Amino acid sequence: MLFARKNPKKKTARPLRKIGLVVLPLCFLMVACQEAPSSEAPQEDLASYERVERTIDNTYPRLSLEELSNYSDLIVTGTFKGYGDPFRVLPYGGQEPSIFKDGVFEIDQVYKGDIKAGDEVTLRTQGGQWVDHEEETIYVDTSSEDLTLEEGAQVLLFLARPTADAYKTQEDYYKLVSGPNGLYSLSSDSFENLADPSITLNPEDLETIDPSVDPGEAQKAQMDEKLKDGSLSQEDYEAYFDQLDQYGQRQ
C-alpha cells in the first residue's frame, strides 16, 4: 500500500509500481576534511520530505533440496559481515525503480561453486529506504526479501547469479535462490530455514548435492519444457534470453 505525506513546497513523488525480485563488494570512501572555524555542519532535516512506502508481496516456490542445489551457482556456509547502505536501481526498459541492499559474507565451507574458504561473496536483497535529495522524497520498500541479519551470524546460502532481470546491474553479486527459502541459519547440529523454521537440513543432507549441475542449463531446460507444453509463449521465451544481456543502473 502506498501513502505519502505531502508538502506543498515539494515535488510530488512518483508512485512505485509493484515489481518482482532480484551483491556488489562494499566500498568505503575516506574523505579528508580541513578544519573550519564553524562547528559541525548542520544535519539535513528530512522530516519535511515526502515519504512513499510500498509493501511488495513476493511469492516464492517451495523447492526441494535437489531443486535448490541445481539452481545454485554457489552453496556455502559463511559468516555475515554487514550491510552497505540501501540504494536505488533504475531498471532496463523504463520501469519504476526499486530499492536494494548488499550484504557481505566471509565463506567458511563450500559445497558448490568456484570459490574457497576465506573468500567473500556479496548477496543482494530487495528492500530498504532511499532518499531522493533532488525530489526531496523518501522511498521505502518493504519485502519478504528484506532480511535482517546480525553481524557474525553463521548461515547456509543457496546463491545464484542474476539472470533475466531488468533490475540486475553489472557488478559482482549473487541473489538467493527462491528468495528467503535459500537462506538457513546454523545451529549445533542442523540448519534452520529463515523463511520457515519448520524446514531443517542436516549436515549429511548436503552430501547429496551434485556440484557439477550447471544452473544455466537447468534454467534453459525448464524454459524449453514450458515452451513445449504451451505454458510459455515463443515471444516470452525469446524475451527471457534477450534480458540476459540487459542491465539496470545503480544510483
Tab-separated table of C-alpha atoms in Angstrom, residues 105-251:
chain	number	residue	atom	x	y	z
A	105	PHE	CA	29.653	-12.863	3.852
A	106	GLU	CA	33.011	-14.480	4.569
A	107	ILE	CA	32.982	-18.063	3.327
A	108	ASP	CA	33.547	-20.883	5.815
A	109	GLN	CA	32.764	-24.001	3.759
A	110	VAL	CA	31.977	-24.592	0.085
A	111	TYR	CA	29.524	-27.245	-1.143
A	112	LYS	CA	29.232	-25.982	-4.714
A	113	GLY	CA	30.936	-23.295	-6.759
A	114	ASP	CA	34.315	-21.921	-7.792
A	115	ILE	CA	35.254	-20.246	-4.520
A	116	LYS	CA	37.218	-21.168	-1.417
A	117	ALA	CA	37.044	-20.704	2.339
A	118	GLY	CA	38.135	-17.225	3.391
A	119	ASP	CA	36.787	-15.542	0.235
A	120	GLU	CA	33.918	-13.067	0.408
A	121	VAL	CA	30.639	-13.029	-1.514
A	122	THR	CA	28.032	-10.319	-1.783
A	123	LEU	CA	24.306	-11.002	-1.518
A	124	ARG	CA	21.775	-8.526	-2.921
A	125	THR	CA	18.255	-8.416	-1.498
A	126	GLN	CA	15.300	-6.144	-2.152
A	127	GLY	CA	14.005	-3.691	0.444
A	128	GLY	CA	15.113	-0.684	2.456
A	129	GLN	CA	14.903	3.111	2.488
A	130	TRP	CA	16.433	5.501	-0.037
A	131	VAL	CA	16.401	9.319	-0.030
A	132	ASP	CA	15.985	11.191	-3.311
A	133	HIS	CA	17.504	14.570	-2.423
A	134	GLU	CA	16.663	16.060	-5.813
A	135	GLU	CA	12.946	15.412	-5.496
A	136	GLU	CA	13.030	15.636	-1.689
A	137	THR	CA	11.297	12.313	-1.316
A	138	ILE	CA	11.957	9.291	0.889
A	139	TYR	CA	11.163	5.944	-0.755
A	140	VAL	CA	10.667	2.866	1.416
A	141	ASP	CA	10.340	-0.677	0.096
A	142	THR	CA	9.324	-3.487	2.421
A	143	SER	CA	9.640	-7.022	1.172
A	144	SER	CA	9.923	-10.581	2.432
A	145	GLU	CA	13.394	-10.395	0.927
A	146	ASP	CA	14.374	-7.587	3.289
A	147	LEU	CA	16.261	-9.897	5.617
A	148	THR	CA	17.601	-8.717	8.948
A	149	LEU	CA	20.824	-10.429	9.992
A	150	GLU	CA	23.151	-9.614	12.846
A	151	GLU	CA	26.857	-9.273	12.179
A	152	GLY	CA	28.610	-12.536	12.984
A	153	ALA	CA	25.560	-14.660	12.115
A	154	GLN	CA	26.503	-18.004	10.562
A	155	VAL	CA	24.304	-19.104	7.686
A	156	LEU	CA	23.899	-21.571	4.838
A	157	LEU	CA	23.352	-19.841	1.488
A	158	PHE	CA	21.959	-21.110	-1.812
A	159	LEU	CA	23.107	-18.419	-4.260
A	160	ALA	CA	22.659	-17.731	-7.965
A	161	ARG	CA	23.987	-15.135	-10.361
A	162	PRO	CA	21.260	-12.730	-11.578
A	163	THR	CA	19.947	-13.823	-14.977
A	164	ALA	CA	16.927	-12.368	-16.818
A	165	ASP	CA	16.136	-9.409	-14.614
A	166	ALA	CA	15.657	-5.769	-15.624
A	167	TYR	CA	16.984	-4.712	-12.191
A	168	LYS	CA	20.318	-6.527	-12.341
A	169	THR	CA	23.456	-4.403	-12.614
A	170	GLN	CA	26.963	-5.107	-13.894
A	171	GLU	CA	28.571	-5.895	-10.567
A	172	ASP	CA	29.827	-8.979	-8.754
A	173	TYR	CA	26.941	-10.157	-6.583
A	174	TYR	CA	24.511	-13.013	-6.034
A	175	LYS	CA	20.832	-13.476	-5.231
A	176	LEU	CA	19.163	-16.056	-3.019
A	177	VAL	CA	17.592	-18.996	-4.847
A	178	SER	CA	13.829	-18.791	-4.241
A	179	GLY	CA	14.166	-15.704	-2.065
A	180	PRO	CA	14.378	-16.315	1.696
A	181	ASN	CA	13.863	-20.037	1.067
A	182	GLY	CA	17.540	-20.106	0.081
A	183	LEU	CA	18.825	-18.934	3.483
A	184	TYR	CA	19.336	-21.119	6.561
A	185	SER	CA	20.723	-20.317	9.989
A	186	LEU	CA	23.285	-22.639	11.550
A	187	SER	CA	22.819	-24.394	14.859
A	188	SER	CA	24.930	-27.016	16.574
A	189	ASP	CA	23.624	-29.967	14.584
A	190	SER	CA	21.266	-28.687	11.858
A	191	PHE	CA	20.318	-25.829	9.514
A	192	GLU	CA	17.025	-23.971	10.030
A	193	ASN	CA	15.289	-22.132	7.193
A	194	LEU	CA	14.779	-18.430	7.944
A	195	ALA	CA	11.563	-18.198	5.928
A	196	ASP	CA	10.012	-21.283	7.539
A	197	PRO	CA	11.743	-22.562	10.706
A	198	SER	CA	9.873	-25.858	10.400
A	199	ILE	CA	12.160	-26.689	7.437
A	200	THR	CA	15.523	-28.023	8.550
A	201	LEU	CA	18.525	-29.679	6.917
A	202	ASN	CA	21.067	-32.000	8.456
A	203	PRO	CA	24.759	-31.841	7.519
A	204	GLU	CA	24.505	-35.250	5.862
A	205	ASP	CA	21.729	-33.903	3.597
A	206	LEU	CA	24.275	-31.586	1.977
A	207	GLU	CA	26.361	-34.558	0.926
A	208	THR	CA	23.715	-35.277	-1.740
A	209	ILE	CA	24.470	-32.016	-3.569
A	210	ASP	CA	25.810	-32.519	-7.102
A	211	PRO	CA	28.259	-29.640	-7.687
A	212	SER	CA	28.529	-30.449	-11.405
A	213	VAL	CA	24.983	-29.292	-12.257
A	214	ASP	CA	25.041	-26.049	-14.263
A	215	PRO	CA	22.137	-23.785	-13.166
A	216	GLY	CA	22.137	-22.056	-16.560
A	217	GLU	CA	21.470	-25.346	-18.293
A	218	ALA	CA	18.836	-26.254	-15.695
A	219	GLN	CA	17.061	-22.945	-16.280
A	220	LYS	CA	17.129	-23.367	-20.048
A	221	ALA	CA	15.742	-26.887	-19.716
A	222	GLN	CA	12.863	-25.536	-17.640
A	223	MET	CA	12.173	-22.784	-20.190
A	224	ASP	CA	12.257	-25.324	-23.028
A	225	GLU	CA	9.770	-27.520	-21.191
A	226	LYS	CA	7.391	-24.582	-20.610
A	227	LEU	CA	7.600	-23.640	-24.289
A	228	LYS	CA	6.893	-27.212	-25.297
A	229	ASP	CA	3.841	-27.657	-23.042
A	230	GLY	CA	2.406	-24.253	-24.042
A	231	SER	CA	2.659	-22.554	-20.640
A	232	LEU	CA	5.156	-20.091	-22.166
A	233	SER	CA	4.774	-18.280	-25.469
A	234	GLN	CA	7.508	-18.087	-28.074
A	235	GLU	CA	7.592	-14.311	-27.578
A	236	ASP	CA	8.134	-14.606	-23.813
A	237	TYR	CA	10.702	-17.339	-24.361
A	238	GLU	CA	12.768	-15.111	-26.651
A	239	ALA	CA	12.302	-12.093	-24.375
A	240	TYR	CA	13.758	-14.062	-21.465
A	241	PHE	CA	17.003	-14.740	-23.292
A	242	ASP	CA	17.152	-11.170	-24.604
A	243	GLN	CA	17.100	-9.957	-20.995
A	244	LEU	CA	20.264	-11.873	-20.193
A	245	ASP	CA	22.276	-9.025	-21.741
A	246	GLN	CA	20.208	-6.130	-20.351
A	247	TYR	CA	21.217	-4.179	-17.239
A	248	GLY	CA	19.758	-1.531	-14.965
A	249	GLN	CA	21.620	1.398	-13.447
A	250	ARG	CA	22.566	1.662	-9.803
A	251	GLN	CA	22.160	5.102	-8.201
